N, C-alpha and C. Protein backbone atom coordinates (compact mmCIF):
# COMPACT_ATOMS: atom_id res chain seq x y z
N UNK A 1 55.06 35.64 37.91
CA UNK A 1 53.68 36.03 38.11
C UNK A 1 52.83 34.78 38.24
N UNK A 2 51.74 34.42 39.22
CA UNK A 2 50.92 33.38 39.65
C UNK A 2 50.03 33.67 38.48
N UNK A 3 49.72 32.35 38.10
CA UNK A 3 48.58 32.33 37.30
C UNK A 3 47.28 32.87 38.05
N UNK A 4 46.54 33.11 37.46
CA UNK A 4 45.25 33.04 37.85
C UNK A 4 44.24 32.42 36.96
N UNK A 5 43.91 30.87 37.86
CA UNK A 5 42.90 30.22 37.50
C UNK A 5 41.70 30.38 36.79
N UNK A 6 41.27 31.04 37.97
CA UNK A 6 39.55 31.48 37.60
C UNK A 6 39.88 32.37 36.19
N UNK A 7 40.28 33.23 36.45
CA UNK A 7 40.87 34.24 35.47
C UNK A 7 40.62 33.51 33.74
N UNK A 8 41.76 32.45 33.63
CA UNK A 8 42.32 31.85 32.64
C UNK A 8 40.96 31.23 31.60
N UNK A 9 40.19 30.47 33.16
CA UNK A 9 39.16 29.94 32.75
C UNK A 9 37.87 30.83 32.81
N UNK A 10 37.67 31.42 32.94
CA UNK A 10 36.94 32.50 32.56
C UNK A 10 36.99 32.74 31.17
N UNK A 11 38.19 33.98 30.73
CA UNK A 11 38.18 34.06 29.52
C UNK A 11 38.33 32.99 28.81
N UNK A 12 38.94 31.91 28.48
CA UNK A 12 39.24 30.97 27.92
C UNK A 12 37.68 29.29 27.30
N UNK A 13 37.24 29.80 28.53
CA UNK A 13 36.51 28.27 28.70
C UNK A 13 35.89 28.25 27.68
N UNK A 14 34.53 28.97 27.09
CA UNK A 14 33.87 29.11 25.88
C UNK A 14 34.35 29.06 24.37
N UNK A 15 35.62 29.64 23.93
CA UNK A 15 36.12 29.29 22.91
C UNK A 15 36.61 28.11 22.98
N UNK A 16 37.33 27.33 23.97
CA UNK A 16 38.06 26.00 24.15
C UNK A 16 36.78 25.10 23.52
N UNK A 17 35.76 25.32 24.41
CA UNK A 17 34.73 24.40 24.13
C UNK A 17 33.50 24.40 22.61
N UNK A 18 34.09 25.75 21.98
CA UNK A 18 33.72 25.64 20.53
C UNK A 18 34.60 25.15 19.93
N UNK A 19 35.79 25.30 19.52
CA UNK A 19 37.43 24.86 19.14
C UNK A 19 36.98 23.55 19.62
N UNK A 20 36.33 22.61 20.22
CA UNK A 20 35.84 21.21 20.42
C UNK A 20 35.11 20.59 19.17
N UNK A 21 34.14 21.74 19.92
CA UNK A 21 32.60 21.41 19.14
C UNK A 21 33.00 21.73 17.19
N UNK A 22 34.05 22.66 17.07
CA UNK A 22 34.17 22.68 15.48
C UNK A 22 34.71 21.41 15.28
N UNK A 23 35.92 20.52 16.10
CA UNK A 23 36.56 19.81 15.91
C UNK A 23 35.91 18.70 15.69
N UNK A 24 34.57 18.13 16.43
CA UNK A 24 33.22 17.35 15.61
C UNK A 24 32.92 16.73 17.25
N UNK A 25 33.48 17.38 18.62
CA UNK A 25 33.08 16.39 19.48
C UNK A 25 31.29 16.95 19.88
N UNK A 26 30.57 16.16 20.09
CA UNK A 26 29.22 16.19 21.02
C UNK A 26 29.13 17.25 21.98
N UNK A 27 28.21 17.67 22.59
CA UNK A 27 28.05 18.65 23.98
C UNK A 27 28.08 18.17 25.25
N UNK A 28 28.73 16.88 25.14
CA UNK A 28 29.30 15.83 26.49
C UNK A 28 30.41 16.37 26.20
N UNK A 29 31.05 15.48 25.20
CA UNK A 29 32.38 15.29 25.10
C UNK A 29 32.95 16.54 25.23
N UNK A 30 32.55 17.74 24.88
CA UNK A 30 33.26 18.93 24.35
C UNK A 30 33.28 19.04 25.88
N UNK A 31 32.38 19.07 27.30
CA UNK A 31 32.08 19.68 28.17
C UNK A 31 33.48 19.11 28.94
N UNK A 32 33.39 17.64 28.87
CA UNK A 32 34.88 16.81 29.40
C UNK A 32 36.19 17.32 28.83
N UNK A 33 36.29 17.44 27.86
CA UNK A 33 37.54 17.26 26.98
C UNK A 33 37.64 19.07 27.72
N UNK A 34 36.80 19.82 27.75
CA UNK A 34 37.24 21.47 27.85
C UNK A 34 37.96 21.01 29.38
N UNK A 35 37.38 20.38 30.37
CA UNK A 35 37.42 20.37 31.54
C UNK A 35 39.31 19.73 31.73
N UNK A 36 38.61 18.87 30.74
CA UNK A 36 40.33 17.74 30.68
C UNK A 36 42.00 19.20 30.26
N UNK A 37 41.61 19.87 29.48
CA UNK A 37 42.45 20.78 28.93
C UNK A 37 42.83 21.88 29.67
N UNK A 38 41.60 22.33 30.72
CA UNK A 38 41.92 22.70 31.87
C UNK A 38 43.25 22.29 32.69
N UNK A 39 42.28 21.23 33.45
CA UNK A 39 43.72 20.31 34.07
C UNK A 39 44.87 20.28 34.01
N UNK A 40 45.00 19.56 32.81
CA UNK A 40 46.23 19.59 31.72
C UNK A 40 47.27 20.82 31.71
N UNK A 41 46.61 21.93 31.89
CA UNK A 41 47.28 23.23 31.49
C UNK A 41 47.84 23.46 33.32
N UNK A 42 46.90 22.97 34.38
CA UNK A 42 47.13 22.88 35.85
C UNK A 42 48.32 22.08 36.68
N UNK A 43 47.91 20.78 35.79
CA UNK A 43 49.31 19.88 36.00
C UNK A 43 50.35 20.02 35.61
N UNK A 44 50.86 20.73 34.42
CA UNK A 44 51.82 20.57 33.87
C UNK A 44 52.37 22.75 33.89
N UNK A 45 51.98 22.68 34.23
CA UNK A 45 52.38 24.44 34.63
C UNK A 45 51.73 25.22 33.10
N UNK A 46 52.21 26.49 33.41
CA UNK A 46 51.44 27.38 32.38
C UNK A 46 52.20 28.90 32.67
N UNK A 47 52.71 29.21 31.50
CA UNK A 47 53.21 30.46 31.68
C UNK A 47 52.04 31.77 30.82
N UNK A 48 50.79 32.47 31.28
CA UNK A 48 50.07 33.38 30.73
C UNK A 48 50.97 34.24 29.71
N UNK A 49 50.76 34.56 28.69
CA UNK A 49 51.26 35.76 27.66
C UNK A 49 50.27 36.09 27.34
N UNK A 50 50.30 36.55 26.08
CA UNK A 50 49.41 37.51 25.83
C UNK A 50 47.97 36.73 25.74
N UNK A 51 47.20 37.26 24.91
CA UNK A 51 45.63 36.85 24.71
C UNK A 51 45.74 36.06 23.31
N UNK A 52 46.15 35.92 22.62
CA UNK A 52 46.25 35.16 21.41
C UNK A 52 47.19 33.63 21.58
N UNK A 53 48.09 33.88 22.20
CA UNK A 53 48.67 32.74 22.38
C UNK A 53 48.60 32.41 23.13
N UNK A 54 48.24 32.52 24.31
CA UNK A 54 47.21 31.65 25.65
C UNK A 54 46.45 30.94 24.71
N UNK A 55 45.41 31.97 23.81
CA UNK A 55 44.03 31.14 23.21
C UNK A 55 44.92 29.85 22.22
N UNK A 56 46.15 29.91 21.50
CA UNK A 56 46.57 29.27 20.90
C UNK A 56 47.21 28.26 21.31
N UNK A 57 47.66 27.75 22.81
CA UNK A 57 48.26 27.45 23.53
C UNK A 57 47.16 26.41 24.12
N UNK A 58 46.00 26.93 24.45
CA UNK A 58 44.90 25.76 24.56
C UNK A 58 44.45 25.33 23.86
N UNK A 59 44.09 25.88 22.39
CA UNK A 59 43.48 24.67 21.69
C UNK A 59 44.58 23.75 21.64
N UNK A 60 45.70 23.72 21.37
CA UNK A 60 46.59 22.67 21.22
C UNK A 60 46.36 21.76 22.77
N UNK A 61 46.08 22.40 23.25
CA UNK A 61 45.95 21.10 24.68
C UNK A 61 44.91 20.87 24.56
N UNK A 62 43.95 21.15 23.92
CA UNK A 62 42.43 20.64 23.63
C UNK A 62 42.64 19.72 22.58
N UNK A 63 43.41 19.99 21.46
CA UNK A 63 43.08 19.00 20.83
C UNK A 63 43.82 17.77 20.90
N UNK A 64 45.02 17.87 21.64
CA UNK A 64 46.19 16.61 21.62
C UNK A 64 44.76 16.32 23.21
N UNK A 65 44.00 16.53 23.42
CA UNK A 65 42.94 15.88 24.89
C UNK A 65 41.67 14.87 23.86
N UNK A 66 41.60 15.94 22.41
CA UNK A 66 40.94 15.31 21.81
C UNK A 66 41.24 14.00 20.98
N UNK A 67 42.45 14.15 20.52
CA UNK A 67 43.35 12.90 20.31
C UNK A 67 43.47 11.77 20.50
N UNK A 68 43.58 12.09 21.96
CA UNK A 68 43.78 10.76 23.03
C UNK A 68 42.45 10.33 23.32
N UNK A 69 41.64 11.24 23.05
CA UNK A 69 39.90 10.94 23.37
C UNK A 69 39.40 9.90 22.23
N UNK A 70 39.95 10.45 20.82
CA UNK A 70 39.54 9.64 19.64
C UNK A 70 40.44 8.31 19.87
N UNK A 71 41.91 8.01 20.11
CA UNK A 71 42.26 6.87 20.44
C UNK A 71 41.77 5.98 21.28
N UNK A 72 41.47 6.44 22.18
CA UNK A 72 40.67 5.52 23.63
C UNK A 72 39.37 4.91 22.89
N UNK A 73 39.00 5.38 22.08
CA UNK A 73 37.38 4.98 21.72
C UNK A 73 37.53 4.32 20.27
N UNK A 74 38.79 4.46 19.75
CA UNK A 74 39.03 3.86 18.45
C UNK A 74 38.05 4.17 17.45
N UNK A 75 38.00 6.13 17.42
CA UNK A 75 37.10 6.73 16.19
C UNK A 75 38.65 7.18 15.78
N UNK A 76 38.90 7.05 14.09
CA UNK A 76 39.25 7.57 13.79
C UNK A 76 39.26 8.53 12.98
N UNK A 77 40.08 9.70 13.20
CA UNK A 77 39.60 10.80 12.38
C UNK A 77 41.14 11.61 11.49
N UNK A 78 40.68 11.99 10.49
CA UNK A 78 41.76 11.89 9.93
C UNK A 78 43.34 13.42 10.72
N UNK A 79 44.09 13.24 10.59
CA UNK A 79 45.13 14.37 10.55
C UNK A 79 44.64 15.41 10.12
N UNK A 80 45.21 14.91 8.50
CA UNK A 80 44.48 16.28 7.35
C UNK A 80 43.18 17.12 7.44
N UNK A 81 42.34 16.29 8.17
CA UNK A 81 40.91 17.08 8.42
C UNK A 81 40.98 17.75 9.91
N UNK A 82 41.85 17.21 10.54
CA UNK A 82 41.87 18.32 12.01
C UNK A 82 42.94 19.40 11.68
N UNK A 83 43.96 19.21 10.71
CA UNK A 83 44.50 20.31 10.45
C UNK A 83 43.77 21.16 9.49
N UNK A 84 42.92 21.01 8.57
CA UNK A 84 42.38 21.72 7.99
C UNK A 84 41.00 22.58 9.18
N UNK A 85 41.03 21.68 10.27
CA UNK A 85 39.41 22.24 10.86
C UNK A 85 40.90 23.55 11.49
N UNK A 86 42.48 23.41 12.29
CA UNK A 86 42.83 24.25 12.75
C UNK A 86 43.07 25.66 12.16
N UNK A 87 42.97 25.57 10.59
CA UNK A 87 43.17 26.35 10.04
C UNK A 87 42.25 27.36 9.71
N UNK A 88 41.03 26.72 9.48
CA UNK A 88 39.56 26.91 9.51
C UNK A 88 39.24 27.87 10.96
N UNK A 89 39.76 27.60 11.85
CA UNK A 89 39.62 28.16 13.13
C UNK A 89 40.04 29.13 13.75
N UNK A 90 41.19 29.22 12.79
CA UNK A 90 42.36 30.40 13.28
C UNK A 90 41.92 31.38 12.36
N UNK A 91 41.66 31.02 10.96
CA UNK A 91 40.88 32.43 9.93
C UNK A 91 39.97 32.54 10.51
N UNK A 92 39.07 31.87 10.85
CA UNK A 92 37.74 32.79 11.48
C UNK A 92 37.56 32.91 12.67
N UNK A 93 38.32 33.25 13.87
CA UNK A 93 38.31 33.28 14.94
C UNK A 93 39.28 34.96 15.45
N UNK A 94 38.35 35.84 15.15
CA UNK A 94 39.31 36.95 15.61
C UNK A 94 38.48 37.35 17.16
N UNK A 95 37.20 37.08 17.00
CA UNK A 95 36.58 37.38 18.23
C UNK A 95 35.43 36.58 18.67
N UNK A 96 34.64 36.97 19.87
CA UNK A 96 33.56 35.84 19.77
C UNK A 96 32.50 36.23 19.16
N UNK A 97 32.62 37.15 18.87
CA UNK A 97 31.40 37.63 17.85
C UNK A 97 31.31 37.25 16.97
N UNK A 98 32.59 37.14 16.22
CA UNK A 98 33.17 36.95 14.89
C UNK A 98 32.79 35.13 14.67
N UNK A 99 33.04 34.80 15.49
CA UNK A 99 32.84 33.11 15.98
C UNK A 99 31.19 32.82 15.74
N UNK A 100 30.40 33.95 16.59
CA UNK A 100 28.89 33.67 16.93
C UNK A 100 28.35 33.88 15.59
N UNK A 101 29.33 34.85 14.63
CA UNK A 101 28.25 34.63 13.23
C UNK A 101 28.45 33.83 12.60
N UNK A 102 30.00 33.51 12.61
CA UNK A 102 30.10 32.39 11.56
C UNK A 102 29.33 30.65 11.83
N UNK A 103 29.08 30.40 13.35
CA UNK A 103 27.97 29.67 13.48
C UNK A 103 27.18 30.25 13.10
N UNK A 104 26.03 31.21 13.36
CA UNK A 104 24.92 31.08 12.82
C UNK A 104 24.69 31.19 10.86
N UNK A 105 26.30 31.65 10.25
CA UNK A 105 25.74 31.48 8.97
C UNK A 105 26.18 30.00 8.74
N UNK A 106 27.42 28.80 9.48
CA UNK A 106 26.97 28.04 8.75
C UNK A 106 26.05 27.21 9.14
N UNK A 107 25.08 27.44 10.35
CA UNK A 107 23.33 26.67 10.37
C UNK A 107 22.86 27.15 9.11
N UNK A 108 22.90 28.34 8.67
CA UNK A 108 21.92 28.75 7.58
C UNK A 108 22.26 28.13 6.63
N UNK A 109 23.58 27.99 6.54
CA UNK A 109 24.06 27.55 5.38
C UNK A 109 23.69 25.65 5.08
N UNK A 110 23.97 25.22 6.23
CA UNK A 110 23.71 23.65 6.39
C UNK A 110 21.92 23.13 6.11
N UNK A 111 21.48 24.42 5.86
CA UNK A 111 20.07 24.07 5.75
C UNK A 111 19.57 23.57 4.26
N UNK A 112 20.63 24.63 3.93
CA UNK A 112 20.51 23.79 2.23
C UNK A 112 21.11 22.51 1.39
N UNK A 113 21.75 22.03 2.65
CA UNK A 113 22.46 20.71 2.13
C UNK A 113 21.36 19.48 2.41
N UNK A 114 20.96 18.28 1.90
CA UNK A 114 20.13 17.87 1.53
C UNK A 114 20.87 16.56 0.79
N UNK A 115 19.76 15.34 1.03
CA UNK A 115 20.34 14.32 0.95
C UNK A 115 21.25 13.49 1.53
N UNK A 116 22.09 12.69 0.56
CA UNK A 116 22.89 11.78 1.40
C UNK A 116 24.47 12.54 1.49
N UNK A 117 24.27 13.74 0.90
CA UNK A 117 25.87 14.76 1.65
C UNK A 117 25.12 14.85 3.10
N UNK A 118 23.99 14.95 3.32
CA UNK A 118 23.46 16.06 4.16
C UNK A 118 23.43 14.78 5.52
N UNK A 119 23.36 13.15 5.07
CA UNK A 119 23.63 12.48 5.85
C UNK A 119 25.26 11.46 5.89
N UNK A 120 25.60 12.00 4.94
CA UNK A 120 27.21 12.19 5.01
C UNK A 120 28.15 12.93 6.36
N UNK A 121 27.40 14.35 5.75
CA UNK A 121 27.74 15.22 7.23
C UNK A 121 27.46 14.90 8.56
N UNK A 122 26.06 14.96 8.65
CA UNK A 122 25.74 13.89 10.28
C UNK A 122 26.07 12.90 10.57
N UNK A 123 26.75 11.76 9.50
CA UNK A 123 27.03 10.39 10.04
C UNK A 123 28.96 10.80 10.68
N UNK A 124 29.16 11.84 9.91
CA UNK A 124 30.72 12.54 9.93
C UNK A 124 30.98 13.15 11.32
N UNK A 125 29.78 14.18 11.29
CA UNK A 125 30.47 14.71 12.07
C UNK A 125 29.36 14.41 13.41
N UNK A 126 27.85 14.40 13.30
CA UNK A 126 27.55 14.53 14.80
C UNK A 126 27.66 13.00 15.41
N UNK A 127 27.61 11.80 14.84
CA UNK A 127 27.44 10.54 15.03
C UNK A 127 28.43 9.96 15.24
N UNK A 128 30.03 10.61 14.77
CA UNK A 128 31.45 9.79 14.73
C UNK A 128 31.46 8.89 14.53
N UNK A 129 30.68 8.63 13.02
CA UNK A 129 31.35 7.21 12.49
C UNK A 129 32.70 7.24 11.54
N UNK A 130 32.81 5.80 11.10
CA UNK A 130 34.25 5.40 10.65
C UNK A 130 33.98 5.79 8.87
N UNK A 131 34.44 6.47 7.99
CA UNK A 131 34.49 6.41 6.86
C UNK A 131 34.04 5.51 6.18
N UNK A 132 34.32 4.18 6.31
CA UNK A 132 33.95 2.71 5.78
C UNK A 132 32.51 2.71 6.03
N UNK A 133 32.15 2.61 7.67
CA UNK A 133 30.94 2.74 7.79
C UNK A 133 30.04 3.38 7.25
N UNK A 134 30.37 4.65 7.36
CA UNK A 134 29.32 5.95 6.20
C UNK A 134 29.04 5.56 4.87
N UNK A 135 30.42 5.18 4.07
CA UNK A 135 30.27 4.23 2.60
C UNK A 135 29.50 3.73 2.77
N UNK A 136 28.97 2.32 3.40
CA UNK A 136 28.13 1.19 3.27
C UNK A 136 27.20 1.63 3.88
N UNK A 137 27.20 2.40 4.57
CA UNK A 137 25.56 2.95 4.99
C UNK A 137 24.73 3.73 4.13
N UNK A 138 25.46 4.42 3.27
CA UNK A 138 25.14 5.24 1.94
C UNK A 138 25.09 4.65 0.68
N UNK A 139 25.86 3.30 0.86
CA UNK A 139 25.68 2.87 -0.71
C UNK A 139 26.53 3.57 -1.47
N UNK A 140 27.58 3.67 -1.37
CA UNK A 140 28.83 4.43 -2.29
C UNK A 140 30.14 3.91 -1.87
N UNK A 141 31.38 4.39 -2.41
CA UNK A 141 32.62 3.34 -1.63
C UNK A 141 33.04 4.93 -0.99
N UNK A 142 34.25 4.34 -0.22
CA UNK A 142 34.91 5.25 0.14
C UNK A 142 35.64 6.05 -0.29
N UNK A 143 35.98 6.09 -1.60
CA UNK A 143 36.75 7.47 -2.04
C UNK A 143 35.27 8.28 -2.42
N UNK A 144 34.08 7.38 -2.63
CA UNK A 144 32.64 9.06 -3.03
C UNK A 144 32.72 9.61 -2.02
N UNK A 145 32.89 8.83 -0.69
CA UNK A 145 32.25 9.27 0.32
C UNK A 145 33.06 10.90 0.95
N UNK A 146 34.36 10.47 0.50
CA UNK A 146 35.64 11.49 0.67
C UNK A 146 35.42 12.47 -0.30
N UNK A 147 34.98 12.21 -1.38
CA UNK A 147 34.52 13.36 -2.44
C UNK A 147 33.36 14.28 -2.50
N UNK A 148 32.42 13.81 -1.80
CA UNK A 148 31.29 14.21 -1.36
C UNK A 148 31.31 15.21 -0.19
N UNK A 149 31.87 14.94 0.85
CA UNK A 149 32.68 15.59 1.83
C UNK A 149 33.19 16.85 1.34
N UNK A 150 34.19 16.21 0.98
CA UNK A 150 35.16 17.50 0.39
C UNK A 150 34.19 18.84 -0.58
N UNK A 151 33.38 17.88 -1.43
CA UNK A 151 33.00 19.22 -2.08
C UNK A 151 31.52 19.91 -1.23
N UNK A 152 31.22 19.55 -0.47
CA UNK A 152 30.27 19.68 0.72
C UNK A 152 30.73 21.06 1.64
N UNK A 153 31.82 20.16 2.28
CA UNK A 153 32.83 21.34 3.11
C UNK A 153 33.29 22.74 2.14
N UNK A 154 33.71 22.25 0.93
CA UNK A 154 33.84 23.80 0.10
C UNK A 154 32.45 24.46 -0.33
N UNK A 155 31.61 24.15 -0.61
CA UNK A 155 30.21 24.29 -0.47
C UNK A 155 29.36 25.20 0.81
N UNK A 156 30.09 24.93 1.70
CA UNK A 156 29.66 25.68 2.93
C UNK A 156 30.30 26.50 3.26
N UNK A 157 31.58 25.84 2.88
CA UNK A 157 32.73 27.58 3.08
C UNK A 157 32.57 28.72 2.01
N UNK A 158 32.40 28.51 0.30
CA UNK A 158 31.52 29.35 0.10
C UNK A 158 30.75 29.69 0.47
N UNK A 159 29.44 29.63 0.82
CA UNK A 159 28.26 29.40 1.12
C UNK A 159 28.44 30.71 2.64
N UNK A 160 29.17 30.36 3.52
CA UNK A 160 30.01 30.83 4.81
C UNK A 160 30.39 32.46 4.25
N UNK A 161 31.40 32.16 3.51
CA UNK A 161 31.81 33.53 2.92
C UNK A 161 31.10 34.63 2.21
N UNK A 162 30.23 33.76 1.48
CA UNK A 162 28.94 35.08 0.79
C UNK A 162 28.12 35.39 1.43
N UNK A 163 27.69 34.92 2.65
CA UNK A 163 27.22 35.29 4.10
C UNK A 163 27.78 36.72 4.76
N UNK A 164 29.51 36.57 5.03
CA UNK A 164 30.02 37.32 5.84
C UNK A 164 31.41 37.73 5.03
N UNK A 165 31.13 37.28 3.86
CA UNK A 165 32.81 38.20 3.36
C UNK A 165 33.88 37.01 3.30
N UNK A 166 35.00 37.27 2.70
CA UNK A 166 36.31 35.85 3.19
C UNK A 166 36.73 35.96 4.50
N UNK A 167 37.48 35.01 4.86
CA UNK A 167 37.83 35.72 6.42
C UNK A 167 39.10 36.30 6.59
């Protein structure tokens, strides 16, 4: 059976390019990297199955696009935190609806974070800086900065869940 392009990318394109944007890239990068994963899936062939593992089938080419994106530019970002964002993605990702609330509860939720978590998070995730960097920009070393984080991110995932339930 011929793929169908338009088709693929149709349904596909919008989650690829949130599955970005959770992953911490910009609304450039996410727009390239979706485009790049495209390709990727063009050049190298593609067998369609069902609707879940198509969708599962691209983020993995999205993110090994994002990978090579963070190598080229020498941001690094950790393993453990892109496997935790895949996991994060796959529980709350049953639909796009399901997707569209859990953005809008965690804006709501990010509204209450405050301070230097709150510029922890932006130096983390919208700015892509280096861990080290964030430390000394904050005035803390790098294991606060990892601790701060961490209890930040559980902070919002509560925060996420008493919103809309566990996922």
């Amino acid at each position: 059976m011929a793929l169908d392009v338009e088709a693929l990318i149709v349904a596909h394109q919008a989650g690829v390019w949130r599955y970005l944007r959770f992953l911490g890239c910009d609304r450039a990068q996410a727009d390239d990297l979706t485009q790049e994963t495209f390709l990727q899936v063009l050049r190298h062939g593609f067998e369609q199955r069902g609707e879940r593992e198509t969708a599962a089938y691209l983020r993995k080419v999205a993110r090994n696009c994002f990978l090579m994106s963070v190598r080229r530019t020498r941001h690094v970002q950790s393993v453990e935190d892109l496997d935790l964002a895949d996991r994060a993605w796959e529980e709350g990702q049953g639909d796009a609806e399901a997707g569209e609330a859990r953005l809008r509860a965690l804006r709501q939720c990010l509204q209450g974070v405050q301070g230097r978590a709150r510029q922890a998070l932006e130096l983390h995730y919208q700015q892509h800086k280096p861990g080290e960097e964030i430390a000394r920009q904050l005035g803390m070393s790098h294991d606060n900065l990892r601790v701060t984080l961490h209890r930040v991110r559980q902070a919002l995932k509560k925060c996420i869940e008493g919103k809309l339930g566990p996922p």
